[in-house]
mmCIF file of C-alpha atoms in Angstrom:
data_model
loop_
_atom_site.group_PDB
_atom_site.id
_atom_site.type_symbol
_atom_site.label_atom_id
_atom_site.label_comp_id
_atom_site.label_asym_id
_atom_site.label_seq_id
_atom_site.Cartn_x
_atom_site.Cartn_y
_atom_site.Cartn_z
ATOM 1 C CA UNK A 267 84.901 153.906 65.636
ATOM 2 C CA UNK A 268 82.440 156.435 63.286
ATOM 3 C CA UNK A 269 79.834 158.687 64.430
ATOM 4 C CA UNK A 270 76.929 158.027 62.023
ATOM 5 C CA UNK A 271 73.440 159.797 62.592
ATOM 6 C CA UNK A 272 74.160 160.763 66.057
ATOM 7 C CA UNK A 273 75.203 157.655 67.843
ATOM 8 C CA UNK A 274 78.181 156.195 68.787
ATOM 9 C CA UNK A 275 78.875 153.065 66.559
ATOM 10 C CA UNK A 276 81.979 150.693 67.300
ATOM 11 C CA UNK A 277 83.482 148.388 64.427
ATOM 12 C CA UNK A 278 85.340 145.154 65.985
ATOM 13 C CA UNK A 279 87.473 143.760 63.670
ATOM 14 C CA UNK A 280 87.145 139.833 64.444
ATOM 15 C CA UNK A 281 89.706 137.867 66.449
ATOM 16 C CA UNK A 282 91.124 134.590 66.923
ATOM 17 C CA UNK A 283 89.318 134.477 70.383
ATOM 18 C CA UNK A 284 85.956 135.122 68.511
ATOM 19 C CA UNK A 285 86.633 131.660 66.350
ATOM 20 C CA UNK A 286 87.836 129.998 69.886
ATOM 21 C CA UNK A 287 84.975 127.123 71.441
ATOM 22 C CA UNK A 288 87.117 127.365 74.490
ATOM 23 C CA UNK A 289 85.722 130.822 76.121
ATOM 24 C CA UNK A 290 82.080 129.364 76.305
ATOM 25 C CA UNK A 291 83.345 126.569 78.439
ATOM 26 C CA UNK A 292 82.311 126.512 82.074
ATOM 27 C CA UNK A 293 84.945 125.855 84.818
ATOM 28 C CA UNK A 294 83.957 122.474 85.253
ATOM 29 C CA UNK A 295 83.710 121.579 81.717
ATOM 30 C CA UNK A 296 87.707 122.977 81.566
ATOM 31 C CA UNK A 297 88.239 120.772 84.798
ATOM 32 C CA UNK A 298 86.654 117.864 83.283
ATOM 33 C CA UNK A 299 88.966 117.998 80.088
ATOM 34 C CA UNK A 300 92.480 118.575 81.556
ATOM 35 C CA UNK A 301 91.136 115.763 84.050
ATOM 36 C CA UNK A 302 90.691 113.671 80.541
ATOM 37 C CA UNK A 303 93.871 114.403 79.135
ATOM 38 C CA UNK A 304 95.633 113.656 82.125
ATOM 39 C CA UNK A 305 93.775 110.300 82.444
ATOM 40 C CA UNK A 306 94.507 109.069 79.290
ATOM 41 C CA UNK A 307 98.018 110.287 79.316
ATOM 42 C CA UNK A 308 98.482 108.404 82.134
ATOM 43 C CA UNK A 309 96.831 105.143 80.535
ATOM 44 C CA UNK A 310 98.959 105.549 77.225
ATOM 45 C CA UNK A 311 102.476 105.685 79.665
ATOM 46 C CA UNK A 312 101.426 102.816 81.706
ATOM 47 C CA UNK A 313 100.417 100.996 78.555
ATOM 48 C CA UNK A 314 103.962 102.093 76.745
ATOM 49 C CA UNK A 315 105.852 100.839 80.470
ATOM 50 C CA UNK A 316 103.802 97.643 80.048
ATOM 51 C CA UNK A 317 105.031 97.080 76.815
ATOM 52 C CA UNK A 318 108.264 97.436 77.295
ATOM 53 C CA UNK A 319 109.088 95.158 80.163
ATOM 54 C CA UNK A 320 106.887 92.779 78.782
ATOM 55 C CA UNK A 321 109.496 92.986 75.811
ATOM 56 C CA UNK A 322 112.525 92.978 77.927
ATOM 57 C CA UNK A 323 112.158 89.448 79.301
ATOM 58 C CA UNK A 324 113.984 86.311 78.141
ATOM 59 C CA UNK A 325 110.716 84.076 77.998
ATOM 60 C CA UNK A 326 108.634 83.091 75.410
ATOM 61 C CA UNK A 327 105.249 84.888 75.940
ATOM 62 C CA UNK A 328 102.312 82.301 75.264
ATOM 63 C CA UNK A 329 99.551 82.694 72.390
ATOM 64 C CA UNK A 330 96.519 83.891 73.283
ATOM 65 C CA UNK A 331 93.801 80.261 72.863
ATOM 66 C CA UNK A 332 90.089 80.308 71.999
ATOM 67 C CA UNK A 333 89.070 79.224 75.756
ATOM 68 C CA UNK A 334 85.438 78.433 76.030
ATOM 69 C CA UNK A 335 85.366 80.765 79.173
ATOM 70 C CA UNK A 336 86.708 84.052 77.662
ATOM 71 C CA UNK A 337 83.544 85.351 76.403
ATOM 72 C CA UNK A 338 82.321 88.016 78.101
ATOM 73 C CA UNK A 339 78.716 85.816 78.242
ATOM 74 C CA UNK A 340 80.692 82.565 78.664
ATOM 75 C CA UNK A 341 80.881 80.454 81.701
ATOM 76 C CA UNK A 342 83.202 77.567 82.410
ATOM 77 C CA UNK A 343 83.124 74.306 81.058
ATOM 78 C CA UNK A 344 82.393 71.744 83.973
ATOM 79 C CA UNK A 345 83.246 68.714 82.945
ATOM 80 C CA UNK A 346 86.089 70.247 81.652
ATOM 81 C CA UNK A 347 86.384 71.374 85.524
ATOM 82 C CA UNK A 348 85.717 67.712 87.065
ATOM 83 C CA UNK A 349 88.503 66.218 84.386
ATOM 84 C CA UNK A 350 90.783 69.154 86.075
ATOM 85 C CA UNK A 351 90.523 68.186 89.209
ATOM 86 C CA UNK A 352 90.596 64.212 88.444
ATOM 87 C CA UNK A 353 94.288 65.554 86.829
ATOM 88 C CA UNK A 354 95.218 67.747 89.820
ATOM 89 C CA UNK A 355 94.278 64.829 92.252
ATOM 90 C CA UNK A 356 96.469 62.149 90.408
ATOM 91 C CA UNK A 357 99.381 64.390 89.509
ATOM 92 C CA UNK A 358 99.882 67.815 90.751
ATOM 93 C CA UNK A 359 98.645 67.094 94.561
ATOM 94 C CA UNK A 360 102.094 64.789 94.674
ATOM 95 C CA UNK A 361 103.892 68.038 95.074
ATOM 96 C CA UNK A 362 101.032 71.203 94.859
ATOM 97 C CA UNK A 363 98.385 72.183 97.805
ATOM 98 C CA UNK A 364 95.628 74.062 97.079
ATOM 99 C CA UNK A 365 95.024 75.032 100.540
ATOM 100 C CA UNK A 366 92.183 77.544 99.903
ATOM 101 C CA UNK A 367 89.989 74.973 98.518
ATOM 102 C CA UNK A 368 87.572 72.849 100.337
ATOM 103 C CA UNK A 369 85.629 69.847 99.087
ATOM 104 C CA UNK A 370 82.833 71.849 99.637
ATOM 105 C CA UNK A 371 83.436 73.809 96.906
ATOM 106 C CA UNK A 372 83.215 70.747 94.809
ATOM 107 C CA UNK A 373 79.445 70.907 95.384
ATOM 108 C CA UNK A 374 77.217 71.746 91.993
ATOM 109 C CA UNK A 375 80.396 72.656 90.432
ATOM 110 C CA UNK A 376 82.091 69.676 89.280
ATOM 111 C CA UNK A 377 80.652 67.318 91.882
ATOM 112 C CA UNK A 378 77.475 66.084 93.409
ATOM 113 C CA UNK A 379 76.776 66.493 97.493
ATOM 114 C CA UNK A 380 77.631 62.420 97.856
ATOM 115 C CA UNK A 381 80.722 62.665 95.364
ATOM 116 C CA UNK A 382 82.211 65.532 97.150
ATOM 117 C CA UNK A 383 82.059 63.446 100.240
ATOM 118 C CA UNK A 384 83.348 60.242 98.477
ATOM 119 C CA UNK A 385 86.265 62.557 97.549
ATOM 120 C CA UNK A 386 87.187 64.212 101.177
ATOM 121 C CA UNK A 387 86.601 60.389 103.006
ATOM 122 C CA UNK A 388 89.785 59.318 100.767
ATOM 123 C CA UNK A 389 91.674 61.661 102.762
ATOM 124 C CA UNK A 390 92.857 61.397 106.820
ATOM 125 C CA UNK A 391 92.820 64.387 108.861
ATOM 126 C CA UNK A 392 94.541 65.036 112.135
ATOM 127 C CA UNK A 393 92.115 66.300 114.690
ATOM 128 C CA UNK A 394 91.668 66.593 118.289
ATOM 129 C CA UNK A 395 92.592 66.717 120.969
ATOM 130 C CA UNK A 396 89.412 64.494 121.911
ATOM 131 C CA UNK A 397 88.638 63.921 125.820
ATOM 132 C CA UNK A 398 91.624 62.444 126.870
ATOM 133 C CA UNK A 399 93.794 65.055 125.289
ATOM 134 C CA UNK A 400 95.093 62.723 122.626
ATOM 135 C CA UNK A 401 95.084 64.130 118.941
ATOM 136 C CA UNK A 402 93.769 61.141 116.483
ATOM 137 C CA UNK A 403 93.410 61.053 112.857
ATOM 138 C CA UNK A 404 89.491 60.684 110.914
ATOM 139 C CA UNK A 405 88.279 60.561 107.101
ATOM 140 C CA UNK A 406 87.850 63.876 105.833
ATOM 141 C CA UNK A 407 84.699 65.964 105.504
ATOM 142 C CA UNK A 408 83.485 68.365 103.385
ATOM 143 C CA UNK A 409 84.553 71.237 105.691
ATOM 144 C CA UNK A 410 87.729 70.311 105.110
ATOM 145 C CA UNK A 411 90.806 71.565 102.493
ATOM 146 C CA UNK A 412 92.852 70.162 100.111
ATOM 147 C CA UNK A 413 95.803 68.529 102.068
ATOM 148 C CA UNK A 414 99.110 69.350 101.471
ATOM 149 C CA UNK A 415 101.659 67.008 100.267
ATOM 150 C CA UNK A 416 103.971 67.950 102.479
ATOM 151 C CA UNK A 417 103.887 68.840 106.756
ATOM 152 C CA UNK A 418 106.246 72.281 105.766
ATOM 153 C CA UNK A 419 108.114 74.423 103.694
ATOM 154 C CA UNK A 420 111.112 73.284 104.860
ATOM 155 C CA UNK A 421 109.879 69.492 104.100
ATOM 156 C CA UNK A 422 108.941 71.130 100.518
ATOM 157 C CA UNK A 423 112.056 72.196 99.235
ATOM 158 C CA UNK A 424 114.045 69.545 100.864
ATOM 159 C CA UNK A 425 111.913 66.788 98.915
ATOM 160 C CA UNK A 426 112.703 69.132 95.703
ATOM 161 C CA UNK A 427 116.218 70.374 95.558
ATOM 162 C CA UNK A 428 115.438 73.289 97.356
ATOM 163 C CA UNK A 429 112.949 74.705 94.933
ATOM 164 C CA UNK A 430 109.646 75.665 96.727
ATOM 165 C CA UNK A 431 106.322 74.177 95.032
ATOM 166 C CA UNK A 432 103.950 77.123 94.750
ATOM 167 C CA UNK A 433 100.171 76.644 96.017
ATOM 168 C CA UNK A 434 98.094 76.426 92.802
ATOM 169 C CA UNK A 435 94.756 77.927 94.994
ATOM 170 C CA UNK A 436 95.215 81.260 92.792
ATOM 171 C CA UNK A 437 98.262 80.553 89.971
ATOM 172 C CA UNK A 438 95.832 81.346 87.428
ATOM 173 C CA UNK A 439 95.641 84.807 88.729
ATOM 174 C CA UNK A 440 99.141 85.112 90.249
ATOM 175 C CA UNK A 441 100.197 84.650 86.580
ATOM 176 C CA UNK A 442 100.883 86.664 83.824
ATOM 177 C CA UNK A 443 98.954 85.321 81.304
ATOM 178 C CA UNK A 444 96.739 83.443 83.182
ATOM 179 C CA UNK A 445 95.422 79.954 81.554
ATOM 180 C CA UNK A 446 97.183 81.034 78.514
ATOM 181 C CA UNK A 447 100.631 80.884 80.454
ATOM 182 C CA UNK A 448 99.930 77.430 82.354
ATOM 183 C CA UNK A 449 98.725 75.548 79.430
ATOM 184 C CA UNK A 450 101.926 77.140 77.222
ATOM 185 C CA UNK A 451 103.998 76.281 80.370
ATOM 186 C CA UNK A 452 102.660 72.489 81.032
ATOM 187 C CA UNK A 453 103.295 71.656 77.052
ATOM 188 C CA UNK A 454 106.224 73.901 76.090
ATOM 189 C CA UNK A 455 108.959 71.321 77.909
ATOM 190 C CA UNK A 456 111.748 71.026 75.044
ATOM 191 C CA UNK A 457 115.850 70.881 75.162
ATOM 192 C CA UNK A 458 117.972 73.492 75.984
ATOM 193 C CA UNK A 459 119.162 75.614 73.215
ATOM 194 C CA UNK A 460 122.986 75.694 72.362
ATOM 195 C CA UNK A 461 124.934 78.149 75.137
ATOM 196 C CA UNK A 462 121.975 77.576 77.741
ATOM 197 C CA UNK A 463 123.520 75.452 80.715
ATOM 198 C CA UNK A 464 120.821 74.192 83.118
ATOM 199 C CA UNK A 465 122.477 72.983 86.892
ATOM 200 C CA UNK A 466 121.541 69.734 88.060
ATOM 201 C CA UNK A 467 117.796 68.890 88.674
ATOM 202 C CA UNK A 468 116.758 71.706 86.167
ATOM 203 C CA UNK A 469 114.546 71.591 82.913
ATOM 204 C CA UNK A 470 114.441 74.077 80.099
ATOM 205 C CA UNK A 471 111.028 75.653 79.420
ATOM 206 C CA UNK A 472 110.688 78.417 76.978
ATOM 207 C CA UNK A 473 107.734 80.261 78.807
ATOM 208 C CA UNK A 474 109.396 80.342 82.008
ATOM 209 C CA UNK A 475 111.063 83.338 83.402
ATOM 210 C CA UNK A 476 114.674 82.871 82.649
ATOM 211 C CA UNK A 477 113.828 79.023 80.879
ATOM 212 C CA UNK A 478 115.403 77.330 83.930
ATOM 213 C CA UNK A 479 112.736 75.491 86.073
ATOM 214 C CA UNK A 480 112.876 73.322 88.716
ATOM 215 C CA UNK A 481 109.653 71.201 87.912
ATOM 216 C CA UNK A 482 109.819 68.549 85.456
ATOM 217 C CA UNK A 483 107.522 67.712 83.021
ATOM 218 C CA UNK A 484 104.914 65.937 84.489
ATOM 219 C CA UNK A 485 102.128 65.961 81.520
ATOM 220 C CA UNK A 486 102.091 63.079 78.885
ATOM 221 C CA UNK A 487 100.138 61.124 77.108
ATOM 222 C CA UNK A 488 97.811 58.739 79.094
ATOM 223 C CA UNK A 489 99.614 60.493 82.688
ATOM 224 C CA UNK A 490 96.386 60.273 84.175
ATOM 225 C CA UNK A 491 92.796 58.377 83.676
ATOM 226 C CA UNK A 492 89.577 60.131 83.050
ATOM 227 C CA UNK A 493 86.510 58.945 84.849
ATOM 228 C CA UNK A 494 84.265 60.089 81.729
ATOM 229 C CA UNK A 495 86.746 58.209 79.530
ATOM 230 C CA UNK A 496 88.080 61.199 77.359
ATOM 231 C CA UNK A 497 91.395 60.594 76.020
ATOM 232 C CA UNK A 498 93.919 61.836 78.486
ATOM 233 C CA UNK A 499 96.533 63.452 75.810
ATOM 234 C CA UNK A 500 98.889 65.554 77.224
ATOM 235 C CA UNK A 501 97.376 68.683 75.733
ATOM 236 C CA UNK A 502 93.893 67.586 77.130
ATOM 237 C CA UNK A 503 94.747 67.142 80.539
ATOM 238 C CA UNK A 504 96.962 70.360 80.767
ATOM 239 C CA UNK A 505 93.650 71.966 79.100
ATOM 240 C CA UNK A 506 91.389 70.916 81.824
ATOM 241 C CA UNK A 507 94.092 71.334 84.470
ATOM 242 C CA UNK A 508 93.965 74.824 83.827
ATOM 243 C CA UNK A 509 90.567 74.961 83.595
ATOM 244 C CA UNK A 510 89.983 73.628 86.984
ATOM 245 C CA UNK A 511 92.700 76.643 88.314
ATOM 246 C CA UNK A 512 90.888 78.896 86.654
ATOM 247 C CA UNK A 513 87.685 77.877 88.674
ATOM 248 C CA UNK A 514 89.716 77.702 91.706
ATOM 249 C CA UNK A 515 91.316 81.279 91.301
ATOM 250 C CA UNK A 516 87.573 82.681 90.809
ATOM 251 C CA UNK A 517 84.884 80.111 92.030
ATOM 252 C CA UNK A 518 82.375 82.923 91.252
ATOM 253 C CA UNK A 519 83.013 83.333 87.708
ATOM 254 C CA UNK A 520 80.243 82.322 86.815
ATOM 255 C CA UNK A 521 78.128 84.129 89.124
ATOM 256 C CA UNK A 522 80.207 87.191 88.486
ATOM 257 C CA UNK A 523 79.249 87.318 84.565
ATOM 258 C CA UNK A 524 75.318 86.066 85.574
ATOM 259 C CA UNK A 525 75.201 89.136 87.843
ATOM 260 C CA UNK A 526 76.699 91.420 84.705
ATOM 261 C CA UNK A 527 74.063 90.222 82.213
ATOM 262 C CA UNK A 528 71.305 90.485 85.266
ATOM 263 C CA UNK A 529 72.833 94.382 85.561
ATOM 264 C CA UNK A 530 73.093 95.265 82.121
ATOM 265 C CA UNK A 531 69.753 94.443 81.855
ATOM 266 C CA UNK A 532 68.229 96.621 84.240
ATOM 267 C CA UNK A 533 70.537 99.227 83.207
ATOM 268 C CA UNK A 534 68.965 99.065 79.775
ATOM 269 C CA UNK A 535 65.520 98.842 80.969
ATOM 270 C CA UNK A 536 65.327 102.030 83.295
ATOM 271 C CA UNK A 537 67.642 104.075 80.747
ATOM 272 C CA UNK A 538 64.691 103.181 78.211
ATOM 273 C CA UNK A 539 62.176 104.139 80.773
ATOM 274 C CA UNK A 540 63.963 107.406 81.705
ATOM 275 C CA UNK A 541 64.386 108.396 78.031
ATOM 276 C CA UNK A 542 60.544 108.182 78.018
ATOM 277 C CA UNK A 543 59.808 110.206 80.587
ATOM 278 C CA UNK A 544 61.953 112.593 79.919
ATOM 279 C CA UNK A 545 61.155 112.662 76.329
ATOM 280 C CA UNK A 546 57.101 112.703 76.573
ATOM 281 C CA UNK A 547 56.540 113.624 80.218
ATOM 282 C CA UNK A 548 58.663 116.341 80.858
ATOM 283 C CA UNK A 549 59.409 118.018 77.340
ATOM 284 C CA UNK A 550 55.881 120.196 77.884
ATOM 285 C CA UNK A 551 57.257 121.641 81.051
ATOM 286 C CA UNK A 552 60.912 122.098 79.535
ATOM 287 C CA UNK A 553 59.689 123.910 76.831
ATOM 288 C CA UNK A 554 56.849 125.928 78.017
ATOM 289 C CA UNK A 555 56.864 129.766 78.051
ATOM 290 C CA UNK A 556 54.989 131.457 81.144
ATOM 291 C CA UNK A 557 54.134 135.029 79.989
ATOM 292 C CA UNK A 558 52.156 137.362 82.108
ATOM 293 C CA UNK A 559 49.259 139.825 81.075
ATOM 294 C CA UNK A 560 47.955 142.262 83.461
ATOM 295 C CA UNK A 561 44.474 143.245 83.335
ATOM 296 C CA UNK A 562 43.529 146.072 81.559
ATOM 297 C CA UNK A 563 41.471 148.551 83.849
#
């Protein structure tokens, strides 16, 4: 501090709190930045706990395939659907339901309105009771579901050594992995490595949990016909299998991703529109400078 000509002048030697960003921040914008940190501090551990169990397990994890669906603008390929559900009908329904599905949903997916009902008339239906009280049995419509191979649970495991056959309605997203895991799981079948003992009415497979599974193999070549006549190779049919679970897990896929590029879209077209008017509308009244000038007398 010097007294020069009279007045009181005070020299301030510079800080570190001079060079510091921090002490223009607002409250919020300090909220807003430890609520960022925290975020993605929480992301990286759940990531890093992901990780790690996903490493801890015994299976094989499956590759990652170029499905024509994964595209963030892709949809599902149909026929690839229909030959899916030609496979499900001729080899999983022996011991899978899909009880969630109708043959309704068949309808401009995979199916036309008089195939759909071609398809549900194969089946018979209990129904009832009818005016004498009696319960009788009719085709199926398209109202109705997938029928189940078996009356119970209980009928379930006894019919397969006391192993429970899952509903394959949503396996596609009850799975980790996804299609990648049931095509890997389908086609990864193989002999028990040396020291592995399987117990009686078990099969070794590599990408499931523990490699001990109850279901055998049930995919070769030529295990089911195609109505399109595409070779039915084992690898084809578990790819369209798992095609067709994918549709069933998520019957809107498609919808879902049309409704994203619709969004985007309009997204794109009033942020253009708002830069506009902000940029040439309101910049004059943003930047203007009201002064006032009294009148001289």
């Amino acid at each position: 501090m010097r007294w020069i000509t009279g007045r009181l002048l005070f020299i301030v030697r510079p800080t570190v709190q001079n060079f510091s960003t921090s002490r223009a921040w607002t409250k919020n914008q300090k909220v807003a930045t430890a609520a960022g940190v925290l975020v993605g501090g929480a992301g990286a551990l759940l990531y890093a706990l992901e990780q790690s169990v996903s490493a801890s397990g015994t299976e094989v994890h499956p590759p990652e395939l170029p499905w024509n669906h994964k595209g963030m603008l892709d949809s599902l390929d149909h026929a690839s659907v229909r030959r899916g559900y030609e496979v499900y009908k001729q080899v999983c329904a022996a011991c899978h339901s899909m009880r969630f599905i109708a043959y309704r949903n068949l309808v401009g997916v995979s199916h036309t309105e008089a195939e759909a009902k071609a398809e549900a008339e194969e089946i018979q239906v209990r129904d009832g009771p009818d005016e004498a009280g009696n319960y009788f049995m009719r085709p199926g419509k398209l109202s109705d579901y997938f029928p189940s191979p078996y009356p119970n649970e209980e009928a379930a495991r006894a019919a397969n050594n006391g192993a429970y056959p899952p509903d394959l309605s949503y396996i596609a997203l009850a799975r980790h992995g996804g299609e990648d895991y049931l095509f890997a799981l389908l086609t990864g079948y193989c002999d028990a490595p040396a020291g592995v003992v399987l117990r009686e009415g078990q099969y070794y497979n590599p990408y499931f949990p523990g490699g001990a599974i109850s279901m055998a193999q049930a995919l070769y070549n030529e295990a089911a016909e195609y109505s399109d006549g595409t070779p039915p190779t084992a690898s084809q049919l578990a790819k369209d299998v798992s095609t067709f679970l994918v549709w069933a897990a998520e019957p809107y896929h498609d919808e879902r991703k049309r409704m994203g590029i619709k969004s985007v879209g309009i997204i794109m077209i009033l942020g253009a529109l708002s830069y506009y008017i902000k940029r040439h509308k309101w910049a004059a009244l943003k930047t203007r400078k009201i002064s006032f000038h009294p009148k001289s007398k």
